[in-house]
XYZ file of N, CA and C in Angstrom:
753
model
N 138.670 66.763 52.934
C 137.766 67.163 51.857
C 138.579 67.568 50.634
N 138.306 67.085 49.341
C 139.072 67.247 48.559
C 138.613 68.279 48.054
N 139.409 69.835 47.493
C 139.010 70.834 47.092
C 139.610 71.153 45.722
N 138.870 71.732 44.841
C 139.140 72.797 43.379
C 138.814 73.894 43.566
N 139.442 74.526 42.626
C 139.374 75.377 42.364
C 138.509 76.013 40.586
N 137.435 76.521 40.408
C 136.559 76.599 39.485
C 135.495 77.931 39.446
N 136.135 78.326 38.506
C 135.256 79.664 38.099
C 135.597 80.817 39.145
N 136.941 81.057 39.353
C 136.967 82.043 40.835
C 136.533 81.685 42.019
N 136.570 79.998 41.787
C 135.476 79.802 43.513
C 135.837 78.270 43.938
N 136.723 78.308 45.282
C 136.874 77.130 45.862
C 135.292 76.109 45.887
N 135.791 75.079 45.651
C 134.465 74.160 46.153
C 134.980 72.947 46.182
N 133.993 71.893 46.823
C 134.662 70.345 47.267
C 134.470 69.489 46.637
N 134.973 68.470 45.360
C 134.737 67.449 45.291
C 134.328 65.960 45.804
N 133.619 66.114 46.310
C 133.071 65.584 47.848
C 132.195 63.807 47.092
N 131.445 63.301 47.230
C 130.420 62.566 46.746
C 129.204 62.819 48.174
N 128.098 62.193 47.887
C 126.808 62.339 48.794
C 127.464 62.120 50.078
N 128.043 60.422 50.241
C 128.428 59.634 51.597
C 128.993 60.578 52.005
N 130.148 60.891 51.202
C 131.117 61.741 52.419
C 130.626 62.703 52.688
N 129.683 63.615 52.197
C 129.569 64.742 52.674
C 128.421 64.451 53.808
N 127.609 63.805 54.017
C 126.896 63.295 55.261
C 127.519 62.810 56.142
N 128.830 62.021 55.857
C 129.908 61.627 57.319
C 130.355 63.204 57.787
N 130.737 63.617 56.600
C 131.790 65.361 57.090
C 130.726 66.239 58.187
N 129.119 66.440 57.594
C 128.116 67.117 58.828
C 128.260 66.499 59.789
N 127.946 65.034 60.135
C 127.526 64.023 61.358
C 128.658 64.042 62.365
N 130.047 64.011 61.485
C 131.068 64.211 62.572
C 130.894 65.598 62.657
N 130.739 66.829 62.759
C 130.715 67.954 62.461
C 130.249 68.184 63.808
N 128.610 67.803 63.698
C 127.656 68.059 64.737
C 128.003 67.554 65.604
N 128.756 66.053 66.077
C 128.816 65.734 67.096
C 130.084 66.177 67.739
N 131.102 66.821 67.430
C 131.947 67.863 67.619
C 131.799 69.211 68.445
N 130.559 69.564 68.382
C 129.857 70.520 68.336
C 130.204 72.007 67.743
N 130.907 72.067 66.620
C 131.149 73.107 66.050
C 130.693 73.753 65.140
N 130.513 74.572 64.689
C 129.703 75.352 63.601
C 130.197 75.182 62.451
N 129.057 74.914 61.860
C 129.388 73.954 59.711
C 128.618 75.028 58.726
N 129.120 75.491 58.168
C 128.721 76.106 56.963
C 128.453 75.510 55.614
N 126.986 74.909 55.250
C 127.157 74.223 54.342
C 126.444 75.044 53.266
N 127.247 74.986 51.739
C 126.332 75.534 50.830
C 126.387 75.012 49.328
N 125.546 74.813 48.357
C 125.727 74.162 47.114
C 125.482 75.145 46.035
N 126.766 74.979 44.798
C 126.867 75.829 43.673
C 125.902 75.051 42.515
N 125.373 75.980 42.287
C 124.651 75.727 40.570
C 125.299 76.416 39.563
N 124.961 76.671 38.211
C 125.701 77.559 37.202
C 124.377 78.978 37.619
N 123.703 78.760 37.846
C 123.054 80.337 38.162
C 124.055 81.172 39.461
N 124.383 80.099 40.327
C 124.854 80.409 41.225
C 126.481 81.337 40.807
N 127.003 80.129 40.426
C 128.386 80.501 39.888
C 128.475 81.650 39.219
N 127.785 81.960 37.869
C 127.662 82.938 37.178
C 127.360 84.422 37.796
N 126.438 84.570 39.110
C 126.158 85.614 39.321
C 127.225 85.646 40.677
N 128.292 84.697 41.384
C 129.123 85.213 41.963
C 130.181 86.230 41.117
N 130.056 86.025 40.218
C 131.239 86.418 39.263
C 130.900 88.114 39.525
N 129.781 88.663 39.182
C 129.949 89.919 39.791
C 129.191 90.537 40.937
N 128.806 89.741 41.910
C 128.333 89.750 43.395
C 129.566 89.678 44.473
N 129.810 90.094 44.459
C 131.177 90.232 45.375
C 130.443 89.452 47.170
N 129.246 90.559 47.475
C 128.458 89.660 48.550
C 128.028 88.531 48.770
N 127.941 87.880 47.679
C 127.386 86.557 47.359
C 128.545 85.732 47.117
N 129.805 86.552 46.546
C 130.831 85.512 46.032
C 131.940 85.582 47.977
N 131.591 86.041 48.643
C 132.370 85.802 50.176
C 131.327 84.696 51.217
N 129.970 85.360 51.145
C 129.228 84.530 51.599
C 129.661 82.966 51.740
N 129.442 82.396 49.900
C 129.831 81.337 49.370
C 131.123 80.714 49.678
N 132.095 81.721 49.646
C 133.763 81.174 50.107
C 133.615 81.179 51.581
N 133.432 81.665 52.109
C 133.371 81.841 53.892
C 132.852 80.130 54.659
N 131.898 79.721 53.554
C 131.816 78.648 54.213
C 132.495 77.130 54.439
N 131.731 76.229 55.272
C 132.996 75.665 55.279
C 133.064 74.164 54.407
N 131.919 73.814 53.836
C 131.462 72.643 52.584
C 131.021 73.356 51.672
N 130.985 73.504 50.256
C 130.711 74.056 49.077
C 130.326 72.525 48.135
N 129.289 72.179 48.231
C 128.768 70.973 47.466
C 128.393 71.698 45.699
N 128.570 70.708 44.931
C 128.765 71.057 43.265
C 126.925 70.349 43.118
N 125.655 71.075 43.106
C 124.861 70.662 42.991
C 124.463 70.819 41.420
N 124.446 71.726 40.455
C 124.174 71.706 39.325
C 124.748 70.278 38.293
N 124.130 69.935 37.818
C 125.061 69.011 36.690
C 125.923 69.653 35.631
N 125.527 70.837 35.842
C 125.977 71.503 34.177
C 127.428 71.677 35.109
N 127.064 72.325 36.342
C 128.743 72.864 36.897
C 129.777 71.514 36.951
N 129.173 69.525 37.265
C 129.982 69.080 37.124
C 130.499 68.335 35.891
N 130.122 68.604 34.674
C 130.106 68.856 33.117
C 131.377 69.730 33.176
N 131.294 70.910 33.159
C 131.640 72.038 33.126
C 133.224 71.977 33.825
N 133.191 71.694 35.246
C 134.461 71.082 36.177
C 135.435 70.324 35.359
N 134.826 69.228 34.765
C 135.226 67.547 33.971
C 135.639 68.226 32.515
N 135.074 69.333 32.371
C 135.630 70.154 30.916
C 136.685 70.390 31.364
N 136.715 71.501 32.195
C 138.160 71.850 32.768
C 139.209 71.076 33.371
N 139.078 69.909 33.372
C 139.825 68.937 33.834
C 139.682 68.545 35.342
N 139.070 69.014 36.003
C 138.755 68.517 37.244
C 138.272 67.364 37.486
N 138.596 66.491 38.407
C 137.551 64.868 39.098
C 136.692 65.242 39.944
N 135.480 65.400 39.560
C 134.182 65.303 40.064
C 133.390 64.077 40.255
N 133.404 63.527 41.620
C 132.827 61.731 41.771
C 131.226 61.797 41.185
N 131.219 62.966 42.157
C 129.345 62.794 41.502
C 128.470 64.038 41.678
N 127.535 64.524 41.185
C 126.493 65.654 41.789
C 125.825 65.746 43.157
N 126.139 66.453 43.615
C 125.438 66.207 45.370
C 124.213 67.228 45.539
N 122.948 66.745 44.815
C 121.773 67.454 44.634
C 121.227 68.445 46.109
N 121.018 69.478 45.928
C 120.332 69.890 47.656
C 119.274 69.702 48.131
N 118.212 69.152 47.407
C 116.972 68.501 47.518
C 117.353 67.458 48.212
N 118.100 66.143 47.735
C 118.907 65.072 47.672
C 119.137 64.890 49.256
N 119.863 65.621 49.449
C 120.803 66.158 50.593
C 120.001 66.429 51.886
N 119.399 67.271 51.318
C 118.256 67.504 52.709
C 117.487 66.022 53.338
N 117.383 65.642 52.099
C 116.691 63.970 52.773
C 117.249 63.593 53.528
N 118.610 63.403 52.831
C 119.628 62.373 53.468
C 120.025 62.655 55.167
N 120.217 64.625 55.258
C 120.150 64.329 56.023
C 119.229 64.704 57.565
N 118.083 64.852 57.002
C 116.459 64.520 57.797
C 116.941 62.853 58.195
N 117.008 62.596 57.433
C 117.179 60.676 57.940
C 118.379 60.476 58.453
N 119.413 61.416 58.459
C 120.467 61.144 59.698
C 120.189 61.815 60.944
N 119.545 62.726 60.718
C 119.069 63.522 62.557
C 118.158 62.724 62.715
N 117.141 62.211 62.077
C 116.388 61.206 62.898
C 116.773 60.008 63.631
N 117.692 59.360 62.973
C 118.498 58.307 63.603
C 119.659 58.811 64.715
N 119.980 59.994 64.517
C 120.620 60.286 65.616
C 120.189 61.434 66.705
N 119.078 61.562 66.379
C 118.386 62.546 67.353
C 118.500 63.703 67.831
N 119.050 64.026 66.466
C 119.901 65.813 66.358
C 118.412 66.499 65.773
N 117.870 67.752 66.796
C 116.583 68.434 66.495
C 116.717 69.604 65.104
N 115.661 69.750 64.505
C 115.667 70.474 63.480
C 115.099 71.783 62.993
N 115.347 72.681 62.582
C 115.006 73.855 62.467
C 114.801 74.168 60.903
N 113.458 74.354 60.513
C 112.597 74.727 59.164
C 112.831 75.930 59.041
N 113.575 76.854 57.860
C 113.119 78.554 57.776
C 112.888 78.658 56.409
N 111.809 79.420 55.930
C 112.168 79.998 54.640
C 110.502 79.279 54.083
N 110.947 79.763 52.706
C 109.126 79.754 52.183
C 107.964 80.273 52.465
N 106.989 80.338 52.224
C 105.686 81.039 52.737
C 105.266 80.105 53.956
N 104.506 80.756 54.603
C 103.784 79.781 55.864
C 102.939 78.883 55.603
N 102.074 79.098 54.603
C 101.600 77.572 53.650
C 102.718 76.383 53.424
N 103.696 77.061 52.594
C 104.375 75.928 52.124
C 105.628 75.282 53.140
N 105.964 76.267 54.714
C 106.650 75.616 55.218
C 105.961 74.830 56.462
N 104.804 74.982 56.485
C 103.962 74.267 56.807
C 103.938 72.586 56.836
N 103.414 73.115 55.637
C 103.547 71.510 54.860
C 104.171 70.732 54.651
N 105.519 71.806 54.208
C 107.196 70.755 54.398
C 107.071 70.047 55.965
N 107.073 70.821 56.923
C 107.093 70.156 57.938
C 106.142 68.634 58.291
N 105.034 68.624 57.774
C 104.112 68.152 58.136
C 104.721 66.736 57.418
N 105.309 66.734 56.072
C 105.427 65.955 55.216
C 106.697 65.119 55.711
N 107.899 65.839 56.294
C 108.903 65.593 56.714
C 108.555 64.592 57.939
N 107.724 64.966 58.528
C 106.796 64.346 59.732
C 106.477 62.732 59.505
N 105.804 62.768 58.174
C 105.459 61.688 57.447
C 106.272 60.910 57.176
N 107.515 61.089 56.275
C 108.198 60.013 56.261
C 109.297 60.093 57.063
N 109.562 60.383 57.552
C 110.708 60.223 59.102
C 109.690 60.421 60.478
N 109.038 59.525 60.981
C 108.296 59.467 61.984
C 108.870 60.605 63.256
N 109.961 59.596 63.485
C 110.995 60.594 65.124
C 111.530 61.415 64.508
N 111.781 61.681 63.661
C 112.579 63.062 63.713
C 112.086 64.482 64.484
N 112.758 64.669 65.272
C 112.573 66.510 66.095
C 112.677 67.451 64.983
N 111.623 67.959 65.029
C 111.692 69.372 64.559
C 111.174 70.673 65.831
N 112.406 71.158 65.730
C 112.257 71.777 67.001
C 112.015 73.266 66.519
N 111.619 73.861 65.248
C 110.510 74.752 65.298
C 110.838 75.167 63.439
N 109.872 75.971 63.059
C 109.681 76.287 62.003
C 109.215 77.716 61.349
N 109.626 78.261 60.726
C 109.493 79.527 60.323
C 109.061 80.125 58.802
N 108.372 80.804 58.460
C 108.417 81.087 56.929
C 109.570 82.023 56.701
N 109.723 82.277 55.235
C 111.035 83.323 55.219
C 110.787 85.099 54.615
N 109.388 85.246 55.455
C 108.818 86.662 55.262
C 109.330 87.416 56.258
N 110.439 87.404 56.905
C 110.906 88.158 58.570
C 112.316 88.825 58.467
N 112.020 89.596 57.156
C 113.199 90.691 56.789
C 113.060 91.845 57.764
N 111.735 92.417 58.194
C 111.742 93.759 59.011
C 112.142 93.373 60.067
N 112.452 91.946 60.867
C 112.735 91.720 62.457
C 113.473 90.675 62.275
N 114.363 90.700 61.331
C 115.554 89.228 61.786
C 115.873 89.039 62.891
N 116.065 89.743 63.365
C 116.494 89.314 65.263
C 115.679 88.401 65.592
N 114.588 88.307 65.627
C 113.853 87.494 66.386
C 113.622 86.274 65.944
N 113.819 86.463 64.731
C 113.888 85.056 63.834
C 114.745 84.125 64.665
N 116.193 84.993 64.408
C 117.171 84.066 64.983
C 117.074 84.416 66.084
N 116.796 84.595 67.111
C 116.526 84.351 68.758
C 115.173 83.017 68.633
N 114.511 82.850 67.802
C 113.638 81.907 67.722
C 114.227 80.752 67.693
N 115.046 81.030 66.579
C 115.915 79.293 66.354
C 116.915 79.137 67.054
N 117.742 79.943 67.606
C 119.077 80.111 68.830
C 117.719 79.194 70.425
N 117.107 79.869 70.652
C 116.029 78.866 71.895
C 115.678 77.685 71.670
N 115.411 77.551 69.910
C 114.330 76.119 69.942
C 115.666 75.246 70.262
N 116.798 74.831 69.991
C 118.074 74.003 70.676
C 117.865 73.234 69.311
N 117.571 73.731 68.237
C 118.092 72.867 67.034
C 119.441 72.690 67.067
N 119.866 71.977 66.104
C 121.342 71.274 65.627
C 121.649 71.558 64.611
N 120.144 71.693 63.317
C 120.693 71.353 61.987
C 119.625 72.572 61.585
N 119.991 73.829 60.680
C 118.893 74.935 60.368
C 118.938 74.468 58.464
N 117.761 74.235 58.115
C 117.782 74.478 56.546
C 116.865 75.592 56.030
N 117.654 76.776 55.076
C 117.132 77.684 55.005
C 116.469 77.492 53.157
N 115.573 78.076 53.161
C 114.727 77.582 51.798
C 114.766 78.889 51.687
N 115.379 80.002 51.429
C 115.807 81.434 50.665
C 116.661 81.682 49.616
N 115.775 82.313 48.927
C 116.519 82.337 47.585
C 117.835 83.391 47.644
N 118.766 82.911 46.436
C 119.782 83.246 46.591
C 119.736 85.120 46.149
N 120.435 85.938 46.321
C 121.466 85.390 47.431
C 121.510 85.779 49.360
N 120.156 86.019 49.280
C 119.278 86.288 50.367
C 119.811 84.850 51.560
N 119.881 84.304 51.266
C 120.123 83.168 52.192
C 121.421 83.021 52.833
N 122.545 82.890 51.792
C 123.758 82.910 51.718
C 124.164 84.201 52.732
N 123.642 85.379 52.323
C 124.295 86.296 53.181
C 123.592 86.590 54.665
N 122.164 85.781 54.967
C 121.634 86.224 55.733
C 122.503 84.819 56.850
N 122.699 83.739 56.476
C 123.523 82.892 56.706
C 125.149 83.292 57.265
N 125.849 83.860 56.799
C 126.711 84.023 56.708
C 126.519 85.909 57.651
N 126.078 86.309 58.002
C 125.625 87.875 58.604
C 124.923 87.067 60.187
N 124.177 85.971 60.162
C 124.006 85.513 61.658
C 124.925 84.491 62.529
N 125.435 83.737 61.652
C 126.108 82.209 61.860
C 126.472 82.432 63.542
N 126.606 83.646 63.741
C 127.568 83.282 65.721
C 126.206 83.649 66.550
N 125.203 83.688 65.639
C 124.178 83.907 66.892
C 122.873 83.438 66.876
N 123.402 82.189 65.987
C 121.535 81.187 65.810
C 121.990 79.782 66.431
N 123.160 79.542 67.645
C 122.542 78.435 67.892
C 122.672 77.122 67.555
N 122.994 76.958 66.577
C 123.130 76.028 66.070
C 124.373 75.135 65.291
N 124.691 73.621 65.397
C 125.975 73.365 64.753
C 125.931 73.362 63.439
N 125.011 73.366 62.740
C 125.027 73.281 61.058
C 123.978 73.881 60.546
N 124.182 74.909 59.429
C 123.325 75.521 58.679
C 123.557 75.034 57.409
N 122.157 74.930 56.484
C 122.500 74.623 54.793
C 121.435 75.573 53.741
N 121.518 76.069 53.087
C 120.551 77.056 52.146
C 120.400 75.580 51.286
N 118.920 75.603 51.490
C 118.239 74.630 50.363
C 117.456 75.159 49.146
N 117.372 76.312 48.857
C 116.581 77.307 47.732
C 115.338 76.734 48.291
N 114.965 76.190 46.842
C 113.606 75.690 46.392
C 113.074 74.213 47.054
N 114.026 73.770 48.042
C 113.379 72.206 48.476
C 112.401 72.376 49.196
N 111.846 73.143 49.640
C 110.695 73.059 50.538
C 109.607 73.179 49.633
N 109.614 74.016 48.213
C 108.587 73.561 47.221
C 108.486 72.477 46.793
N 109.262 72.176 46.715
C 109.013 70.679 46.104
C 108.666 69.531 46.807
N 109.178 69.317 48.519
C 108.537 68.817 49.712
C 107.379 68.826 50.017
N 107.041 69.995 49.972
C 105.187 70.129 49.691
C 104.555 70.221 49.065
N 105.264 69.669 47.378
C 104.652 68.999 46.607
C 103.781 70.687 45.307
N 104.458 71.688 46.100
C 104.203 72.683 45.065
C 104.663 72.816 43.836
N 105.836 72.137 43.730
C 106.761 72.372 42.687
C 107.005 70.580 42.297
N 107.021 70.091 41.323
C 107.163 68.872 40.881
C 108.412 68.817 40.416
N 109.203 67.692 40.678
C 110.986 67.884 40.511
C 111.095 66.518 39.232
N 111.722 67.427 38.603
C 112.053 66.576 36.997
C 112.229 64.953 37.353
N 111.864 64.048 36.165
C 111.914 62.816 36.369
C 113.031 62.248 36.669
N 113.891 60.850 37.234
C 114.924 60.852 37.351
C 116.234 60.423 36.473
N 115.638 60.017 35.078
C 115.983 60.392 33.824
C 116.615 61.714 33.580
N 115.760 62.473 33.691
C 116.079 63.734 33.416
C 117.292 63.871 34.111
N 117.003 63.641 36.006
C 117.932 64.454 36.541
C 119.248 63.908 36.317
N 119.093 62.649 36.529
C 120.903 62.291 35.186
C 121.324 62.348 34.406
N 120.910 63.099 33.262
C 121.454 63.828 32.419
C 121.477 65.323 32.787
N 121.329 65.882 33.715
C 121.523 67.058 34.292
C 120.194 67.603 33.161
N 118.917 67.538 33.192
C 118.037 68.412 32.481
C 116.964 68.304 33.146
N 117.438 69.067 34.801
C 116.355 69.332 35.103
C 116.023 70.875 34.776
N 116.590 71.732 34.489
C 116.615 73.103 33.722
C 115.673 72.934 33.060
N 115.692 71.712 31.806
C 114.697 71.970 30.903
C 113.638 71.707 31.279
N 114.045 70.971 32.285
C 112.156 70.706 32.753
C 110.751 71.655 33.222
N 112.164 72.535 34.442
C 111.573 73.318 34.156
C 110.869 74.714 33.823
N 112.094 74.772 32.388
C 111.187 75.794 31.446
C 110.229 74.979 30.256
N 110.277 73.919 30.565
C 108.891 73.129 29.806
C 107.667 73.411 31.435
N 107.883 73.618 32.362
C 106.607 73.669 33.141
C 106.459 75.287 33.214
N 107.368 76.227 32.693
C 107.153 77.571 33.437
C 108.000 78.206 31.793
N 107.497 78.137 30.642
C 108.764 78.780 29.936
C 108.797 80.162 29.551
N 107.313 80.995 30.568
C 107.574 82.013 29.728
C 108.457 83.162 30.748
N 108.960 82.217 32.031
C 109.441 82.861 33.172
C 110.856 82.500 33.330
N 110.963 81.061 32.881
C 112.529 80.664 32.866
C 113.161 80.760 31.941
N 112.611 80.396 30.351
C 113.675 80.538 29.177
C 114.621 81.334 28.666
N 114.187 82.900 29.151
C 114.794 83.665 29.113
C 116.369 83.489 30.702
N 115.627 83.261 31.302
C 116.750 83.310 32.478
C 117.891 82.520 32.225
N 117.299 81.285 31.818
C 118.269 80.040 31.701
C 119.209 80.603 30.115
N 118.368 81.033 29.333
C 118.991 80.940 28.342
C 120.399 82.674 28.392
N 119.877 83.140 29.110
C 121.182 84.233 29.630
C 122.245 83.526 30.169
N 121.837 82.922 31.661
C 122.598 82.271 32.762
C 123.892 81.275 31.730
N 122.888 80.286 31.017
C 123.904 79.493 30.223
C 124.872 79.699 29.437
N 124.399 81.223 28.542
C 125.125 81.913 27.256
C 126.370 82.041 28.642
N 125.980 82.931 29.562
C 127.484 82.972 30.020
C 128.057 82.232 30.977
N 127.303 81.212 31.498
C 128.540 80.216 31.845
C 129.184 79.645 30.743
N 128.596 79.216 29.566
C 129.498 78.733 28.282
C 130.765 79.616 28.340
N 130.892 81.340 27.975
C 131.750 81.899 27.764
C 133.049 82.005 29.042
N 132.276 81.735 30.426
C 133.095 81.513 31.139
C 134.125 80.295 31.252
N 133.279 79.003 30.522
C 134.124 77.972 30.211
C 134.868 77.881 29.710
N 134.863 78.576 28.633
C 135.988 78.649 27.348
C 136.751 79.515 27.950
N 136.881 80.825 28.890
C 137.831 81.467 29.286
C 138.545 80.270 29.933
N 137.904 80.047 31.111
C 138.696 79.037 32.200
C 139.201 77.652 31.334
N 138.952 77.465 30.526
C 139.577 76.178 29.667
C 140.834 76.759 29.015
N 140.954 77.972 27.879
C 141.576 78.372 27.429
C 142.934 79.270 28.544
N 142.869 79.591 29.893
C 143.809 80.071 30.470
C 144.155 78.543 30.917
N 144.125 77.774 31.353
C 144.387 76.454 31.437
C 145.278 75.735 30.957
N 145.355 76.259 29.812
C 145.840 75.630 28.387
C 147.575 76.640 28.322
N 147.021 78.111 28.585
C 147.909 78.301 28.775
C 148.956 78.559 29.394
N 149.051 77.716 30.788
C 149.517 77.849 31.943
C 150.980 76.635 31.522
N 151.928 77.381 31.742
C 153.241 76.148 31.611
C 153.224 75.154 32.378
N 153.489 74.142 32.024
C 153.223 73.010 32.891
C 154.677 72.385 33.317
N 154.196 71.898 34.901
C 155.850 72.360 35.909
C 156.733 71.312 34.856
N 157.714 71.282 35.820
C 159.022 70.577 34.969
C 158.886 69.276 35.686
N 159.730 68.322 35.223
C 160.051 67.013 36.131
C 161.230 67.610 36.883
């Protein structure tokens, strides 16, 4: 796995393929995979989350899902092949446990909406196992959560908890759910069940799905985004400008 270093925070320059070969051999290994993907919301608030910024390093794939972060990378001089979306990802790999018959474990979202993810997931991957499902309201009794998914004999857990709730609740169970691969998907289960509508695919190649949507929600996001961004910009220009001034080795 090819790794950088960016913004105080290891992560993999990976593309989609490989990072679906890196799980598949993973799982059939049977060892425990830590998978998790950086955005610039993400990045920015590791910077002073110390809990959130170990979580994130502890694991063992760090996918570059924001566009702005692989903009941002390619500023700093890094080779970034491509964006490895977590929406994206989750498809990809629902349609590799189905073909290989690795069972699946739903957590996170309301019970309406993980519902539905399931139901939908159902739909277009016929065989796929889903070997049980959970909403992500079960802060007063985590134990049982994960004794739920440690029994059902999943393989693959995707957690739809927002950050940085996921990451650490991830990273606080990992030796006792059971399972060979975990991934924090935020928001994909809204959008699976069709609650949340995901920017056109125009958009999403130019990395503006941000704007999309604070054009569907702006009196809740503009402000967020427009903080989040002011300081990843300033973080860029730090990390560009120490860059610059780093001696460069000898022949």
């Amino acid at each position: 796995m090819k790794e950088i270093s960016f913004l105080n925070s290891r992560m993999n320059a990976v593309s989609m393929k490989e990072t679906v070969a890196l799980i598949k051999a993973s799982i059939e290994k049977g060892v425990f995979f830590q998978h998790v993907v950086v955005n610039v919301a993400k990045l920015v608030n590791m910077q002073s989350d110390k809990v959130l910024h170990e979580s994130v390093q502890a694991c063992d794939l760090i996918n570059i899902d924001g566009q702005g972060v692989v903009l941002g990378a390619k500023f700093c001089g890094h080779d970034i092949p491509e964006r490895v979306a977590g929406v994206d990802l989750f498809h990809e790999l629902i349609a590799m446990s189905e073909k290989e018959g690795f069972p699946i474990f739903l957590l996170g979202a309301t019970q309406e909406v993980v519902e539905k993810t399931q139901e939908k997931v159902r739909q277009l991957y016929p065989t796929v196992i889903i070997a049980g499902y959970n909403d992500g309201y079960f802060w007063n009794d985590e134990e049982a959560v994960v004794d739920k998914i440690r029994k059902s004999g999943a393989k693959l857990l995707f957690v739809a908890i927002t950050s940085p709730k996921k990451e650490n609740f991830i990273n606080k169970w990992q030796d006792k759910l059971g399972v060979n691969f975990v991934m924090g998907v935020g928001g994909t289960f809204d959008v699976v069940a069709g609650k949340v509508k995901r920017a056109p695919v125009w958009m999403q190649k130019y990395g503006l799905e941000w704007l999309y949507r604070v054009l569907q929600e702006p009196s809740r996001m503009f402000m967020r985004y427009l903080v989040t961004n002011s300081k990843f910009a300033v973080l860029l220009l730090k990390e560009k400008l120490v860059k610059k001034a780093k001696p460069k080795p000898k022949d």
